[in-house]
Tab-separated table of C-alpha atoms and ligand atoms in Angstrom:
chain	number	residue	atom	x	y	z
A	1	MET	CA	0.000	0.000	0.000
A	2	ASN	CA	1.117	3.570	-0.704
A	3	GLU	CA	-0.435	6.923	-1.621
A	4	GLN	CA	-1.059	5.710	-5.185
A	5	GLN	CA	-2.297	2.218	-4.419
A	6	LEU	CA	-4.439	2.313	-1.304
A	7	SER	CA	-5.757	-0.810	0.406
A	8	LYS	CA	-9.273	-1.780	-0.720
A	9	ARG	CA	-10.470	-0.608	2.725
A	10	LEU	CA	-8.955	2.886	2.434
A	11	GLU	CA	-10.035	3.138	-1.211
A	12	ILE	CA	-13.663	2.763	-0.135
A	13	VAL	CA	-13.148	5.132	2.809
A	14	VAL	CA	-11.725	7.834	0.524
A	15	SER	CA	-14.482	7.299	-2.038
A	16	TYR	CA	-16.766	9.088	0.441
A	17	VAL	CA	-14.581	12.222	0.298
A	18	SER	CA	-15.622	14.579	-2.463
A	19	ASN	CA	-16.377	18.088	-3.637
A	20	LYS	CA	-12.854	19.388	-3.125
A	21	ALA	CA	-13.249	18.695	0.554
A	22	ARG	CA	-11.165	20.068	3.383
A	23	ILE	CA	-10.397	16.944	5.339
A	24	ALA	CA	-8.894	15.991	8.674
A	25	ASP	CA	-7.603	12.414	8.736
A	26	ILE	CA	-7.280	11.588	12.425
A	27	GLY	CA	-4.863	8.739	13.157
A	28	SER	CA	-3.337	9.155	9.707
A	29	ASP	CA	-0.278	6.914	10.226
A	30	HIS	CA	1.664	7.207	6.901
A	31	ALA	CA	-0.735	9.877	5.611
A	32	TYR	CA	-1.524	7.682	2.586
A	33	LEU	CA	-5.187	8.669	2.606
A	34	PRO	CA	-4.740	12.476	2.606
A	35	CYS	CA	-1.924	12.226	0.025
A	36	TYR	CA	-4.179	10.155	-2.248
A	37	ALA	CA	-7.148	12.483	-1.701
A	38	ILE	CA	-5.099	15.549	-2.643
A	39	GLN	CA	-3.410	13.886	-5.612
A	40	GLN	CA	-6.729	12.633	-6.965
A	41	GLY	CA	-8.325	16.075	-6.540
A	42	LEU	CA	-10.903	14.799	-4.033
A	43	ALA	CA	-9.670	17.217	-1.384
A	44	GLU	CA	-8.146	20.690	-1.647
A	45	PHE	CA	-6.658	20.743	1.861
A	46	ALA	CA	-5.933	18.078	4.460
A	47	ILE	CA	-4.705	17.692	7.988
A	48	ALA	CA	-2.916	14.439	8.804
A	49	GLY	CA	-3.327	14.122	12.574
A	50	GLU	CA	-1.260	11.697	14.658
A	51	VAL	CA	-0.782	11.321	18.375
A	52	VAL	CA	2.187	8.924	18.243
A	53	GLU	CA	5.688	10.149	17.325
A	54	GLY	CA	6.646	7.283	14.956
A	55	PRO	CA	3.593	7.534	12.665
A	56	PHE	CA	3.753	11.348	12.896
A	57	GLN	CA	7.328	11.199	11.538
A	58	SER	CA	6.250	8.756	8.804
A	59	ALA	CA	3.426	11.096	7.772
A	60	THR	CA	5.749	14.111	7.763
A	61	LYS	CA	8.280	12.258	5.597
A	62	GLN	CA	5.609	11.043	3.195
A	63	VAL	CA	4.064	14.482	2.692
A	64	ARG	CA	7.490	16.081	2.182
A	65	SER	CA	8.601	13.408	-0.277
A	66	LEU	CA	5.551	14.083	-2.434
A	67	ALA	CA	6.000	17.871	-2.132
A	68	LEU	CA	2.502	18.225	-0.704
A	69	THR	CA	3.379	20.417	2.295
A	70	GLU	CA	1.289	23.310	0.921
A	71	GLN	CA	-1.869	21.202	0.807
A	72	ILE	CA	-1.327	18.833	3.754
A	73	ALA	CA	-0.572	19.958	7.296
A	74	VAL	CA	0.879	17.111	9.354
A	75	ARG	CA	0.108	17.794	13.010
A	76	LYS	CA	0.912	15.931	16.183
A	77	GLY	CA	-1.911	15.823	18.699
A	78	ASP	CA	-4.660	13.841	20.321
A	79	GLY	CA	-7.765	13.309	18.185
A	80	LEU	CA	-9.594	16.426	17.047
A	81	ALA	CA	-7.178	18.726	18.939
A	82	VAL	CA	-5.182	19.118	15.703
A	83	ILE	CA	-8.092	20.946	14.020
A	84	GLU	CA	-8.200	24.791	14.178
A	85	PRO	CA	-11.264	26.879	13.217
A	86	ALA	CA	-9.243	28.593	10.446
A	87	ASP	CA	-8.752	25.195	8.746
A	88	ALA	CA	-12.475	25.218	7.820
A	89	ILE	CA	-12.507	21.424	7.837
A	90	ASP	CA	-15.721	20.020	6.349
A	91	THR	CA	-14.925	16.287	6.350
A	92	ILE	CA	-13.350	14.222	9.113
A	93	VAL	CA	-12.008	10.730	8.437
A	94	ILE	CA	-11.181	8.373	11.318
A	95	ALA	CA	-10.221	4.885	10.145
A	96	GLY	CA	-8.558	1.753	11.406
A	97	MET	CA	-9.362	2.005	15.128
A	98	GLY	CA	-11.937	0.391	17.390
A	99	GLY	CA	-15.424	1.905	17.540
A	100	ALA	CA	-15.027	2.821	21.214
A	101	LEU	CA	-11.793	4.728	20.544
A	102	ILE	CA	-13.310	6.589	17.574
A	103	ARG	CA	-16.295	7.469	19.744
A	104	SER	CA	-14.061	8.757	22.544
A	105	ILE	CA	-12.208	10.938	20.005
A	106	LEU	CA	-15.530	12.420	18.805
A	107	GLU	CA	-16.739	12.943	22.371
A	108	ALA	CA	-13.551	14.566	23.636
A	109	GLU	CA	-13.970	17.824	21.681
A	110	PRO	CA	-17.496	18.202	20.317
A	111	ALA	CA	-16.938	21.868	19.398
A	112	LYS	CA	-14.463	20.750	16.728
A	113	LEU	CA	-17.385	19.222	14.847
A	114	ASP	CA	-19.009	22.643	14.304
A	115	GLY	CA	-19.155	23.287	10.568
A	116	VAL	CA	-18.218	19.704	9.703
A	117	LYS	CA	-20.544	18.348	7.024
A	118	ARG	CA	-19.448	14.725	6.861
A	119	LEU	CA	-17.776	12.087	9.022
A	120	VAL	CA	-16.289	9.024	7.355
A	121	LEU	CA	-15.652	6.476	10.096
A	122	GLN	CA	-14.148	3.016	9.713
A	123	PRO	CA	-14.252	1.136	13.002
A	124	ASN	CA	-12.415	-2.194	13.039
A	125	ILE	CA	-14.854	-3.439	15.689
A	126	ALA	CA	-17.931	-2.228	17.596
A	127	ALA	CA	-19.549	-0.068	14.902
A	128	HIS	CA	-22.686	0.027	17.072
A	129	GLN	CA	-20.825	2.414	19.410
A	130	LEU	CA	-20.750	4.967	16.595
A	131	ARG	CA	-24.383	4.495	15.598
A	132	GLU	CA	-25.313	5.101	19.229
A	133	TRP	CA	-23.082	8.212	19.306
A	134	ALA	CA	-24.829	9.393	16.125
A	135	GLU	CA	-28.269	9.092	17.720
A	136	ILE	CA	-27.210	10.980	20.853
A	137	ASN	CA	-25.497	13.755	18.898
A	138	GLN	CA	-27.959	14.067	16.010
A	139	TRP	CA	-25.841	12.806	13.130
A	140	LYS	CA	-27.572	10.600	10.575
A	141	LEU	CA	-26.106	7.736	8.595
A	142	VAL	CA	-26.170	8.534	4.876
A	143	ALA	CA	-24.261	5.462	3.687
A	144	GLU	CA	-22.581	2.326	4.976
A	145	SER	CA	-20.199	-0.167	3.373
A	146	ILE	CA	-18.943	-3.557	4.394
A	147	LEU	CA	-15.957	-5.291	2.821
A	148	ARG	CA	-13.572	-8.166	3.301
A	149	GLU	CA	-9.826	-7.715	2.920
A	150	ASP	CA	-7.063	-10.103	4.001
A	151	ASN	CA	-9.688	-12.249	5.689
A	152	LYS	CA	-10.897	-9.395	7.885
A	153	ILE	CA	-14.265	-7.724	7.601
A	154	TYR	CA	-14.552	-3.944	7.887
A	155	GLU	CA	-17.504	-1.581	8.126
A	156	ILE	CA	-17.510	2.019	6.938
A	157	LEU	CA	-20.055	4.532	8.255
A	158	VAL	CA	-20.762	7.867	6.607
A	159	LEU	CA	-22.561	10.444	8.757
A	160	GLU	CA	-23.951	13.904	8.176
A	161	PRO	CA	-25.528	16.354	10.645
A	162	SER	CA	-29.273	15.945	11.008
A	163	GLU	CA	-31.921	18.604	11.594
A	164	ALA	CA	-34.291	15.980	12.957
A	165	LYS	CA	-33.905	13.616	15.880
A	166	VAL	CA	-32.047	10.431	14.911
A	167	ALA	CA	-33.248	7.076	16.222
A	168	TYR	CA	-32.332	3.581	15.113
A	169	SER	CA	-33.950	0.303	16.109
A	170	ASP	CA	-31.887	-2.169	18.162
A	171	ALA	CA	-31.235	-4.181	14.994
A	172	GLU	CA	-30.235	-1.103	12.976
A	173	ARG	CA	-27.874	0.058	15.729
A	174	LEU	CA	-26.157	-3.322	15.920
A	175	LEU	CA	-26.109	-4.329	12.255
A	176	GLY	CA	-26.373	-1.039	10.401
A	177	PRO	CA	-29.561	0.234	8.703
A	178	PHE	CA	-28.102	0.234	5.172
A	179	LEU	CA	-26.097	-2.966	5.617
A	180	MET	CA	-28.980	-4.999	7.011
A	181	ARG	CA	-31.175	-4.038	4.069
A	182	GLU	CA	-28.494	-4.696	1.481
A	183	LYS	CA	-27.588	-8.069	3.119
A	184	SER	CA	-24.446	-8.636	1.092
A	185	GLU	CA	-22.494	-11.885	1.150
A	186	VAL	CA	-19.867	-10.255	3.426
A	187	PHE	CA	-22.595	-9.036	5.798
A	188	HIS	CA	-23.973	-12.580	6.029
A	189	ALA	CA	-20.507	-14.008	6.653
A	190	LYS	CA	-19.825	-11.502	9.453
A	191	TRP	CA	-23.075	-12.028	11.299
A	192	GLU	CA	-23.234	-15.819	10.848
A	193	HIS	CA	-19.813	-15.887	12.504
A	194	GLU	CA	-20.869	-13.532	15.330
A	195	LEU	CA	-24.070	-15.497	15.834
A	196	ALA	CA	-22.235	-18.820	16.187
A	197	ASN	CA	-19.816	-17.173	18.606
A	198	TRP	CA	-22.543	-15.706	20.803
A	199	ILE	CA	-24.551	-18.938	20.813
A	200	GLU	CA	-21.423	-20.758	21.980
A	201	ILE	CA	-20.781	-18.183	24.718
A	202	ARG	CA	-24.401	-18.385	25.808
A	203	GLY	CA	-24.141	-22.167	26.150
A	204	LYS	CA	-21.261	-21.756	28.584
A	205	ILE	CA	-23.032	-19.295	30.913
A	206	ASP	CA	-24.687	-20.764	33.984
A	207	ALA	CA	-28.369	-19.871	33.460
A	208	ASN	CA	-29.216	-20.843	37.054
A	209	SER	CA	-27.068	-18.120	38.573
A	210	ALA	CA	-28.961	-14.857	39.216
A	211	LYS	CA	-25.829	-12.777	38.650
A	212	ASN	CA	-25.777	-13.884	34.986
A	213	ALA	CA	-29.347	-12.801	34.279
A	214	GLU	CA	-28.463	-9.423	32.765
A	215	LYS	CA	-25.655	-10.850	30.617
A	216	LEU	CA	-27.943	-13.634	29.363
A	217	ALA	CA	-30.747	-11.216	28.516
A	218	GLU	CA	-28.304	-9.054	26.555
A	219	LEU	CA	-26.943	-12.059	24.648
A	220	ASP	CA	-30.439	-13.396	23.960
A	221	LEU	CA	-31.467	-10.043	22.513
A	222	LYS	CA	-28.434	-9.892	20.208
A	223	ILE	CA	-28.975	-13.491	19.083
A	224	LYS	CA	-32.653	-12.804	18.366
A	225	LEU	CA	-31.882	-9.614	16.425
A	226	ILE	CA	-29.304	-11.310	14.249
A	227	GLU	CA	-31.441	-14.390	13.640
A	228	GLU	CA	-34.386	-12.223	12.594
A	229	VAL	CA	-32.296	-10.307	10.087
A	230	LEU	CA	-30.394	-13.285	8.657
A	231	ARG	CA	-33.257	-15.763	8.339
B	301	SAM	N1	-5.974	5.600	9.529
B	301	SAM	C1	-4.979	4.661	9.046
B	301	SAM	C2	-5.646	3.490	8.375
B	301	SAM	O1	-6.868	3.357	8.500
B	301	SAM	O2	-4.952	2.698	7.736
B	301	SAM	C3	-4.080	4.183	10.185
B	301	SAM	C4	-4.765	3.297	11.168
B	301	SAM	S1	-3.679	2.854	12.476
B	301	SAM	C5	-4.160	1.256	12.830
B	301	SAM	C6	-4.306	3.827	13.805
B	301	SAM	C7	-3.516	5.113	13.962
B	301	SAM	O3	-4.245	5.973	14.822
B	301	SAM	C8	-2.159	4.882	14.602
B	301	SAM	O4	-1.164	5.459	13.789
B	301	SAM	C9	-2.281	5.575	15.965
B	301	SAM	O5	-1.064	6.157	16.367
B	301	SAM	C10	-3.341	6.632	15.691
B	301	SAM	N2	-4.114	7.087	16.846
B	301	SAM	C11	-4.641	6.330	17.837
B	301	SAM	N3	-5.288	7.095	18.719
B	301	SAM	C12	-5.199	8.370	18.275
B	301	SAM	C13	-5.657	9.629	18.752
B	301	SAM	N4	-6.337	9.730	19.878
B	301	SAM	N5	-5.362	10.732	18.032
B	301	SAM	C14	-4.651	10.650	16.887
B	301	SAM	N6	-4.180	9.481	16.393
B	301	SAM	C15	-4.446	8.369	17.065
């Protein structure tokens, strides 16, 4: 993978960046995504944000080697802290982390989302955390993708601010409203696997112990939701 040949995962992530966007790629690592977005004319300005020194240095080197320092600001900092109002960022990309970490980044500095028109989020796990965040903070899903690469399955969530209250059903929150309607082969593979896993876990929990009641009820609900959507 490099700035010219992105992974299939990042290619789909960046496909949701458009209209000469001003993007912040948080947790940018080598800055492949912002470099690609600028070179392909999808974005006119980008911030590559990194909190860890090693990846920050890699991003800095990459942007310099492509002579993109005018269009891409590589900044070291935690989450959205790297964004300044003068950057006029309209699209934030956060990819390749767990859903809980992405959510904590969004929650840490909500004011940095003012003026942002689109979030492109790619949680490696726990996408439901982000759908729940969206409901609480009035962002609506406008698209979702699911893909398999190197035997791993990834979900991509695209969110825009909503005028109206946002509410998803339990099934939509867990499985994704667009994904559960599309029911692709990859979606089936993911949830058949999760279902088998949860059924196995359930079988190992002592149903006679009162302290397991809440855990069992939660598992039963998830199993029921998945079964209803898959069958
Ligand atoms: N976004 C790239 C991708 O999807 O291929 C890189 C993903 S990499 C697995 C996650 C990156 O996020 C790491 O480089 C890590 O240092 C960075 N990161 C983790 N927490 C962060 C935070 N709070 N703020 C900024 N960067 C963070």
